Tab-separated table of C-alpha atoms in Angstrom:
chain	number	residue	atom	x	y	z
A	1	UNK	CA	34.395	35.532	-48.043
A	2	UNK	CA	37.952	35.914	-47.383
A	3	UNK	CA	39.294	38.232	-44.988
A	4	UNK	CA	41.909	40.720	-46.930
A	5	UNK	CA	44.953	42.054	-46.358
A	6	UNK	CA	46.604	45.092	-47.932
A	7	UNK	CA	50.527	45.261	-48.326
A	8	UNK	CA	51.258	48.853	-48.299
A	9	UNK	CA	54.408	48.959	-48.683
A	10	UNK	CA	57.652	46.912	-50.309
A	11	UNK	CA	57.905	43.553	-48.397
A	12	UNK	CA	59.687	40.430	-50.038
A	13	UNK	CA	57.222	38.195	-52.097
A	14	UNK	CA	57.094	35.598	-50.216
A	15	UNK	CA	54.952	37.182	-47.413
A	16	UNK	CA	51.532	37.336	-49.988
A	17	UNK	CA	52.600	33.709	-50.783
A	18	UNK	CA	52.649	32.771	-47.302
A	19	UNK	CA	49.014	34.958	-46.432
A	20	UNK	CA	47.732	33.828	-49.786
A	21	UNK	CA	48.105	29.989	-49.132
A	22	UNK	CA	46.710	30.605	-45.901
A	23	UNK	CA	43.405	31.692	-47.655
A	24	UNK	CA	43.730	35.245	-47.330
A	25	UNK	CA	43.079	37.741	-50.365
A	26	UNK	CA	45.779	39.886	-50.549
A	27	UNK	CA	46.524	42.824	-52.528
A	28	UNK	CA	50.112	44.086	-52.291
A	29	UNK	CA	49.597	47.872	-53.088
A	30	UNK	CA	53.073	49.703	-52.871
A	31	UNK	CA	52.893	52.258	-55.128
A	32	UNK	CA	49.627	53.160	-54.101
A	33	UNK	CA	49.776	57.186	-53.854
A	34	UNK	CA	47.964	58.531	-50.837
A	35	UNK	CA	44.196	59.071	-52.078
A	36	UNK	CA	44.542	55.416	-53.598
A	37	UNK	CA	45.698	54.125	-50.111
A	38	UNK	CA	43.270	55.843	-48.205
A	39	UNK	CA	40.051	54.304	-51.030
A	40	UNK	CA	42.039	50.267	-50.288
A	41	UNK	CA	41.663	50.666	-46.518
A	42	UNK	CA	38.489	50.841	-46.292
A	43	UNK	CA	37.898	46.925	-47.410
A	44	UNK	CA	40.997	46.027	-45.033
A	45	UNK	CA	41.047	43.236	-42.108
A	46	UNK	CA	44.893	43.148	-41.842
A	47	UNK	CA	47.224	45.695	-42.928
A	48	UNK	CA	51.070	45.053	-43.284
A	49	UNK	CA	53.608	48.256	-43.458
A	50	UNK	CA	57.450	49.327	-43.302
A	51	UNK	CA	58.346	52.403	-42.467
A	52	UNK	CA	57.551	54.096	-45.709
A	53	UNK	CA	53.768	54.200	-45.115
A	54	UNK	CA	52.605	56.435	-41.797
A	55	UNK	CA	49.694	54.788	-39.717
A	56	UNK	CA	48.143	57.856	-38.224
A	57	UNK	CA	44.858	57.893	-36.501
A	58	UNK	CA	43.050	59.718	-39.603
A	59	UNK	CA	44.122	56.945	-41.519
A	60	UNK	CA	42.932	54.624	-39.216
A	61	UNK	CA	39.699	56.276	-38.846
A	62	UNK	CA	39.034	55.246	-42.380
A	63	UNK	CA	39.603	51.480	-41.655
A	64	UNK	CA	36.614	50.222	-40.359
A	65	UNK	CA	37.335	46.808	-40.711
A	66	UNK	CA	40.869	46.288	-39.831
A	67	UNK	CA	41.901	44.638	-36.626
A	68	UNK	CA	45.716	44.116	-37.159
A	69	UNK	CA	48.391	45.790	-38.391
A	70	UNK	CA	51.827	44.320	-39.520
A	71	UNK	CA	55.182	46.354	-39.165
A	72	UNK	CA	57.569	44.713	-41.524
A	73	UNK	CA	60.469	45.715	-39.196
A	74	UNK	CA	61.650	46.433	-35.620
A	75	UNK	CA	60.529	50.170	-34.726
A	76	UNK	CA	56.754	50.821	-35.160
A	77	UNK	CA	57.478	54.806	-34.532
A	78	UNK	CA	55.717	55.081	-37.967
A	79	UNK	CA	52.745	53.420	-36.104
A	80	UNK	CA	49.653	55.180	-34.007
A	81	UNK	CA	49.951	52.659	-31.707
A	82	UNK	CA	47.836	54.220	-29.003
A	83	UNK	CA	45.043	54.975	-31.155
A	84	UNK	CA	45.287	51.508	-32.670
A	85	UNK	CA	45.023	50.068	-29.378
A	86	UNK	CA	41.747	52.608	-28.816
A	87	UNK	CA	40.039	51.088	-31.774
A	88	UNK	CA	40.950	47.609	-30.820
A	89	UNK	CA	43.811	46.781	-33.692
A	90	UNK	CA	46.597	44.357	-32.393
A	91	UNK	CA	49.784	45.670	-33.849
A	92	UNK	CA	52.893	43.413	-34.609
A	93	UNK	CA	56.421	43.831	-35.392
A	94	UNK	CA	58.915	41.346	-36.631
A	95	UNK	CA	61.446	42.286	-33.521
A	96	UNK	CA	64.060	40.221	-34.284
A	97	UNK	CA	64.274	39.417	-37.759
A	98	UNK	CA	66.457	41.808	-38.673
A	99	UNK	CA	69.494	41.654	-35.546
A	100	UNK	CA	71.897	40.681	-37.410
A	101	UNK	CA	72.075	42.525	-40.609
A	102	UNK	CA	71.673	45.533	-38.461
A	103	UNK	CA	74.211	44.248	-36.168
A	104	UNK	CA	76.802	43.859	-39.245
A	105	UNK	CA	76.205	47.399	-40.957
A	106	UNK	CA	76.860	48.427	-37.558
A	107	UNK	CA	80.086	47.002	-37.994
A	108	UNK	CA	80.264	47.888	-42.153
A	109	UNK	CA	79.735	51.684	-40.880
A	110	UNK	CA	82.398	51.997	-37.991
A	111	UNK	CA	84.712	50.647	-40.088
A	112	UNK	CA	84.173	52.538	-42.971
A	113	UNK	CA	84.442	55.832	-40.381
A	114	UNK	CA	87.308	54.329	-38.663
A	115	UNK	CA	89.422	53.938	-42.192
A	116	UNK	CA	87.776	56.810	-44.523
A	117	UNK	CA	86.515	54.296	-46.965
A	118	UNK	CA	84.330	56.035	-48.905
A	119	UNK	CA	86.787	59.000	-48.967
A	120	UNK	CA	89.154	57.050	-50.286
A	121	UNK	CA	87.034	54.900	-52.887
A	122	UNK	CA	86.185	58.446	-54.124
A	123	UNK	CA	89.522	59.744	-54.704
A	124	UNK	CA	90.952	56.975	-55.840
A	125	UNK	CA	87.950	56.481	-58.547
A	126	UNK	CA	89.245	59.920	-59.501
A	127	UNK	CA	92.525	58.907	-60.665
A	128	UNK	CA	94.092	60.250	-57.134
A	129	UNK	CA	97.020	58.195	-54.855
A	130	UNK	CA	96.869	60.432	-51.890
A	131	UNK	CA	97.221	57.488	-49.259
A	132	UNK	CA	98.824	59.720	-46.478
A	133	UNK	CA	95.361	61.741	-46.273
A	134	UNK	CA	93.562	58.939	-45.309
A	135	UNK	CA	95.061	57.765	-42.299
A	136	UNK	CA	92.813	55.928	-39.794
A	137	UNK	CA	92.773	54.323	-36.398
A	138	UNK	CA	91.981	50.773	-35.388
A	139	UNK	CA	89.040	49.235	-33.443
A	140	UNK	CA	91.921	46.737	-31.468
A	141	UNK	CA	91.983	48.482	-27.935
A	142	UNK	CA	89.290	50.679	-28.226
A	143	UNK	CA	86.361	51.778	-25.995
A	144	UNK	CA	82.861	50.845	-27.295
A	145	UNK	CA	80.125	52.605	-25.722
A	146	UNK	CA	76.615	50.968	-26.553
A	147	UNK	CA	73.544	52.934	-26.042
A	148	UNK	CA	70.831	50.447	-25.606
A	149	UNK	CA	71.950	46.175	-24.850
A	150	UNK	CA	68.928	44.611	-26.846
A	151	UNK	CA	69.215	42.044	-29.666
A	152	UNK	CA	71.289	44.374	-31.777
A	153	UNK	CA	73.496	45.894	-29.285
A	154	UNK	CA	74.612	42.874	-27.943
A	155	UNK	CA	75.312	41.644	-31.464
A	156	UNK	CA	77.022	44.422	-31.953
A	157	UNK	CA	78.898	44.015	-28.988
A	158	UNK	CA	80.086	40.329	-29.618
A	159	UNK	CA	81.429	41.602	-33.022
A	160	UNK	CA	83.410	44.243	-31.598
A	161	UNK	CA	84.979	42.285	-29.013
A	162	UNK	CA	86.150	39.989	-32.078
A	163	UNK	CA	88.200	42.865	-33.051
A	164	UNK	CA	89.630	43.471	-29.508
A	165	UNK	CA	87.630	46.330	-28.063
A	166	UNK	CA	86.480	46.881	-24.699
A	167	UNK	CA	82.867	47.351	-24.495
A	168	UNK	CA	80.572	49.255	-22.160
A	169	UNK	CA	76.953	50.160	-22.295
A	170	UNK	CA	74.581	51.853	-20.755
A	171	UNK	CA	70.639	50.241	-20.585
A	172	UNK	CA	68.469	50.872	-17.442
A	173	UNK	CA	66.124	48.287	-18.725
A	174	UNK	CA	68.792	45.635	-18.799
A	175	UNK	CA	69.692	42.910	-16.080
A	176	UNK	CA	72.966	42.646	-14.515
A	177	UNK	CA	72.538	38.764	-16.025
A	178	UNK	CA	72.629	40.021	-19.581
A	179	UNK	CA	75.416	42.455	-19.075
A	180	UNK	CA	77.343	40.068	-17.532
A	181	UNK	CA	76.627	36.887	-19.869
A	182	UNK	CA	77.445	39.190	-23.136
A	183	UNK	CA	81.084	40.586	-21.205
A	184	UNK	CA	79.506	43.827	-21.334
A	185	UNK	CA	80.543	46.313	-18.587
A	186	UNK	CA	77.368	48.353	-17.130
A	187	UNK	CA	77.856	52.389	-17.223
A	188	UNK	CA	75.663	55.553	-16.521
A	189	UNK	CA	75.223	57.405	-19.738
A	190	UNK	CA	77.277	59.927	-18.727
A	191	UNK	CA	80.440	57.825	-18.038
A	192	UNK	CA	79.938	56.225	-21.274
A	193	UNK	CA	80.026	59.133	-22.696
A	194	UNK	CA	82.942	60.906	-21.522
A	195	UNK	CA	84.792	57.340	-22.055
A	196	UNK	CA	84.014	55.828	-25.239
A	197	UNK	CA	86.216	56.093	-28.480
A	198	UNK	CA	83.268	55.228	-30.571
A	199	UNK	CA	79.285	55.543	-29.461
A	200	UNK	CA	76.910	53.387	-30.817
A	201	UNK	CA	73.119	53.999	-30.313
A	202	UNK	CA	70.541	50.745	-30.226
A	203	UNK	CA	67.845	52.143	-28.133
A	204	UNK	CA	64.296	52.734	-29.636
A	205	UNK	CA	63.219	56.404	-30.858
A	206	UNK	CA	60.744	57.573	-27.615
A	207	UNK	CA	60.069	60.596	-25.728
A	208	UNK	CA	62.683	59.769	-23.593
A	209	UNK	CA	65.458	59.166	-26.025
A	210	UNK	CA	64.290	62.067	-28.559
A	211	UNK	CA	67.841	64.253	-28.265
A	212	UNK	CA	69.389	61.943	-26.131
A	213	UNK	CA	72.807	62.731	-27.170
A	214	UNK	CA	72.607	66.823	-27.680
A	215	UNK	CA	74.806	69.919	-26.896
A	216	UNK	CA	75.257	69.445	-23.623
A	217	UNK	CA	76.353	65.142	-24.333
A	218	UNK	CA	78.846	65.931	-26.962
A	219	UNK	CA	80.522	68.672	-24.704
A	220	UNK	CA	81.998	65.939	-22.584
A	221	UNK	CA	83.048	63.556	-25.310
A	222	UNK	CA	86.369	63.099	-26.149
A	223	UNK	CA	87.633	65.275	-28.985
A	224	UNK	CA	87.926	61.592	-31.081
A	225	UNK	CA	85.256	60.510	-30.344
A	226	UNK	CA	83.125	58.629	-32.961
A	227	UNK	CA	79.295	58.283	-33.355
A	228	UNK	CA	77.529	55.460	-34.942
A	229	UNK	CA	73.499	55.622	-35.383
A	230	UNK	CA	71.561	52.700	-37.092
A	231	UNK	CA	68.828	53.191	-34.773
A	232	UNK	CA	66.627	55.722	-35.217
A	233	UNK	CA	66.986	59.284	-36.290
A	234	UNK	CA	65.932	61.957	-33.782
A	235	UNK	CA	68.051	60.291	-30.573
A	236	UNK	CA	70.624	62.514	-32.126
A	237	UNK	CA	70.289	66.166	-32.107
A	238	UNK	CA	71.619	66.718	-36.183
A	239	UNK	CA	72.600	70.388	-35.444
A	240	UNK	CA	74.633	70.050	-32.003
A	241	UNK	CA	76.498	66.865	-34.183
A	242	UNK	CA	77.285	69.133	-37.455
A	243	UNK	CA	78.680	71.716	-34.922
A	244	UNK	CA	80.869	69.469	-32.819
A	245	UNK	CA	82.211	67.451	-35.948
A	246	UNK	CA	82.951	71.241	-37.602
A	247	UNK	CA	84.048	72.756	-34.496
A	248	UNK	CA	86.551	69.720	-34.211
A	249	UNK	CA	84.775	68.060	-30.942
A	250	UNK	CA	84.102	64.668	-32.311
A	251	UNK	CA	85.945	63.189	-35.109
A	252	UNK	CA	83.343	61.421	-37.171
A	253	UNK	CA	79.936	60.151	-37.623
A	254	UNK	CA	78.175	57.448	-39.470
A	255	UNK	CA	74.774	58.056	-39.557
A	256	UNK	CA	72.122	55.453	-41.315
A	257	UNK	CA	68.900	57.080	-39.916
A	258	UNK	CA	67.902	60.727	-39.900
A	259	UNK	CA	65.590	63.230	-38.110
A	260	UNK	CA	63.560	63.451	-41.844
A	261	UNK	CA	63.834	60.495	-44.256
A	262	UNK	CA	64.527	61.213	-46.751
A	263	UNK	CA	67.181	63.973	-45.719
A	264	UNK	CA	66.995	66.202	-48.360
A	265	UNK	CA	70.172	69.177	-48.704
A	266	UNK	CA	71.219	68.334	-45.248
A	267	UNK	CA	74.444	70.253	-43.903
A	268	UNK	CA	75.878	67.056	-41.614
A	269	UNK	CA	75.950	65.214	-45.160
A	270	UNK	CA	78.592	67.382	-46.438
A	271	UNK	CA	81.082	67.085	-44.075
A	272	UNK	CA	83.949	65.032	-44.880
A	273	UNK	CA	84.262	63.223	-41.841
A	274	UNK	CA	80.876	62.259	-41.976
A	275	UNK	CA	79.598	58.802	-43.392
A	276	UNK	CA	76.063	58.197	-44.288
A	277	UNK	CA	73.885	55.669	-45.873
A	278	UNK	CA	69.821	55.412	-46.418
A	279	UNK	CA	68.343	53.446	-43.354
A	280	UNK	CA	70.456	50.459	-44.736
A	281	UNK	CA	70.363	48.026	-41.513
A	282	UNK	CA	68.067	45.863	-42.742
A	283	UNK	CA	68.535	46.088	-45.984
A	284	UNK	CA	69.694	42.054	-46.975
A	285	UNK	CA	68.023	39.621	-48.564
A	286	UNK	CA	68.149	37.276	-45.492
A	287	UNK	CA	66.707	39.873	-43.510
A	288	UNK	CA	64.015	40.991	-45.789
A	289	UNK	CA	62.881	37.829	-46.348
A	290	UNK	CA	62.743	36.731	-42.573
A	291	UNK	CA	60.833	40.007	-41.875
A	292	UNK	CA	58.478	39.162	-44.001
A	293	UNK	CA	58.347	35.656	-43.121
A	294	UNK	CA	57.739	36.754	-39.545
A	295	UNK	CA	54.944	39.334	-40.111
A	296	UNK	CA	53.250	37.151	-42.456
A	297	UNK	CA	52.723	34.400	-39.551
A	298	UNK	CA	51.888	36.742	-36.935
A	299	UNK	CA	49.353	38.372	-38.726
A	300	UNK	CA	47.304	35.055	-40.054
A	301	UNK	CA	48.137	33.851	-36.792
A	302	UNK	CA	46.088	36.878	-35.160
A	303	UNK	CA	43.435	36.814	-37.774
A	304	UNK	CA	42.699	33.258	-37.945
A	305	UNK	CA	43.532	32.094	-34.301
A	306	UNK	CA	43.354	35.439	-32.143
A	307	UNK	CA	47.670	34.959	-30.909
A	308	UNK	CA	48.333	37.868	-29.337
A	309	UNK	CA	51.271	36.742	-27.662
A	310	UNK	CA	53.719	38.796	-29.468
A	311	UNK	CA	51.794	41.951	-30.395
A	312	UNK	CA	53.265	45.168	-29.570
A	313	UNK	CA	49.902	46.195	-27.676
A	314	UNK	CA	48.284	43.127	-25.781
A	315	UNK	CA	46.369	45.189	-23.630
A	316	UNK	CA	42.855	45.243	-23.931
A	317	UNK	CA	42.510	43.068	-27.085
A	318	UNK	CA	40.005	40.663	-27.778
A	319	UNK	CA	40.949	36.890	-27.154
């Protein structure tokens, strides 16, 4: 019998082609409501996820059978991963599939901050010509400050020294090799801080980074200061940010991930100088279908071969 895999949420097609003609049975089940998910489970070997669908331990309890999971995506915060690993279930992510669309609504999003796009689209869609109210400022001879120099931020960084910034970052868990080969300049978090015209966070959502940029961060930013966060919501402490944009501390924010997702009536979204967009950054056809290209391979791989080479928890899995 053929070992099945459930698709639990929206991946591109072509990852059930690729599983399918690999002999798997798969049954792509994304509008599955949570009863219905919790009833497929059960009869799971491999089980392939974005972010929309929450991998908890109770729901893993219910899984008998399964012994990998599939993250369609970079972060696998949405993942037990610990409890996974207790049960034996490898657990995959497609790392890198999705760079450099994030890398370029990076770049979509400081832009659009930097020039009051959307602002402007708005009141000029309402029959408006107020051009003197959206003055900007330009990226040429600014200070980038990158929080986290993986994949993306160093994407991110080669794209803003196009437009003529000067880049530093801050990333304990990154050689002086890589900072050196991307023309990055190394900085404590604190320096970058107080320095940078526009922030930029890259760095994974953990109990480290939870709040990393708070009260006490924004205090010593300059007053024009600009935040960008495609990463993940949470490294940002949404309250302390909606006080120092109203208070006049910081001058903008573009935020594409959020504490809660969806954000519901949330105050920072109604501030002018704020731009936002729903956990967009890898949200391209080339990236979607790349993901899924990925996850498909490294899950049949697993399954069919026991590769554990790239799973997120090696440790103590069966080869």
């Amino acid at each position: 019998m053929a070992m099945k895999i459930l698709i639990a949420d929206h991946v591109d097609g072509c990852c059930g082609e690729l599983l399918r003609a690999r002999g798997f049975e798969v049954e792509e089940s994304a509008s599955a409501n949570s009863d219905q998910l919790l009833e497929k489970i059960a009869a799971a070997d491999g089980l392939i996820v974005r972010s929309a669908t929450k991998v908890t331990a109770q729901l893993l309890a219910l899984a008998p059978k399964l012994k990998v999971i599939g993250r369609a995506g970079a972060g696998v915060d949405n993942i037990d991963v610990a409890a996974a690993a207790q049960r034996g279930i490898a657990v995959f992510n497609a790392a890198a599939a999705n760079t450099i669309s994030a890398a370029e609504h990076t770049l979509a999003l400081m832009l659009a901050l930097a020039r009051q796009l959307p602002r402007a689209h708005v009141s000029l869609t309402q029959g408006k010509w107020n051009r003197a109210e959206f003055q900007g400022v330009e990226l040429a001879g600014k200070i980038l400050g990158i929080i986290g120099l993986g994949r993306i931020g160093r994407e991110v960084a080669a794209r803003a020294q196009a437009f003529g910034m000067t880049v530093i970052a801050y990333d304990p868990l990154i050689s002086a090799e890589v900072f050196a080969a991307a023309g990055v300049e190394a900085s404590t978090f604190e320096n970058l801080m107080r320095r940078s015209d526009f922030i930029s966070i890259h760095a994974p959502f953990t109990s480290d980074t939870q709040y990393l940029i708070g009260e006490e961060q924004l205090k010593i930013c300059k007053p024009n200061v600009r935040l960008i966060n495609t990463a993940r919501g949470g490294i940002i402490d949404e309250q302390a940010l909606w006080r120092a944009l109203q208070e006049g501390r910081v001058a903008g924010a573009a935020l594409d991930v959020f504490e809660n997702e969806p954000p519901g009536d949330l105050p920072l979204l109604r501030l002018p100088n704020v731009v936002a967009t729903p956990h967009l950054g890898a949200s391209t056809v080339e990236a979607q279908r790349r993901v899924a290209e990925e996850i498909a391979g490294a899950v049949a791989d697993f399954l069919l071969n026991k590769k554990i080479e790239n799973a997120v928890n090696p440790d103590g899995l069966e080869t």
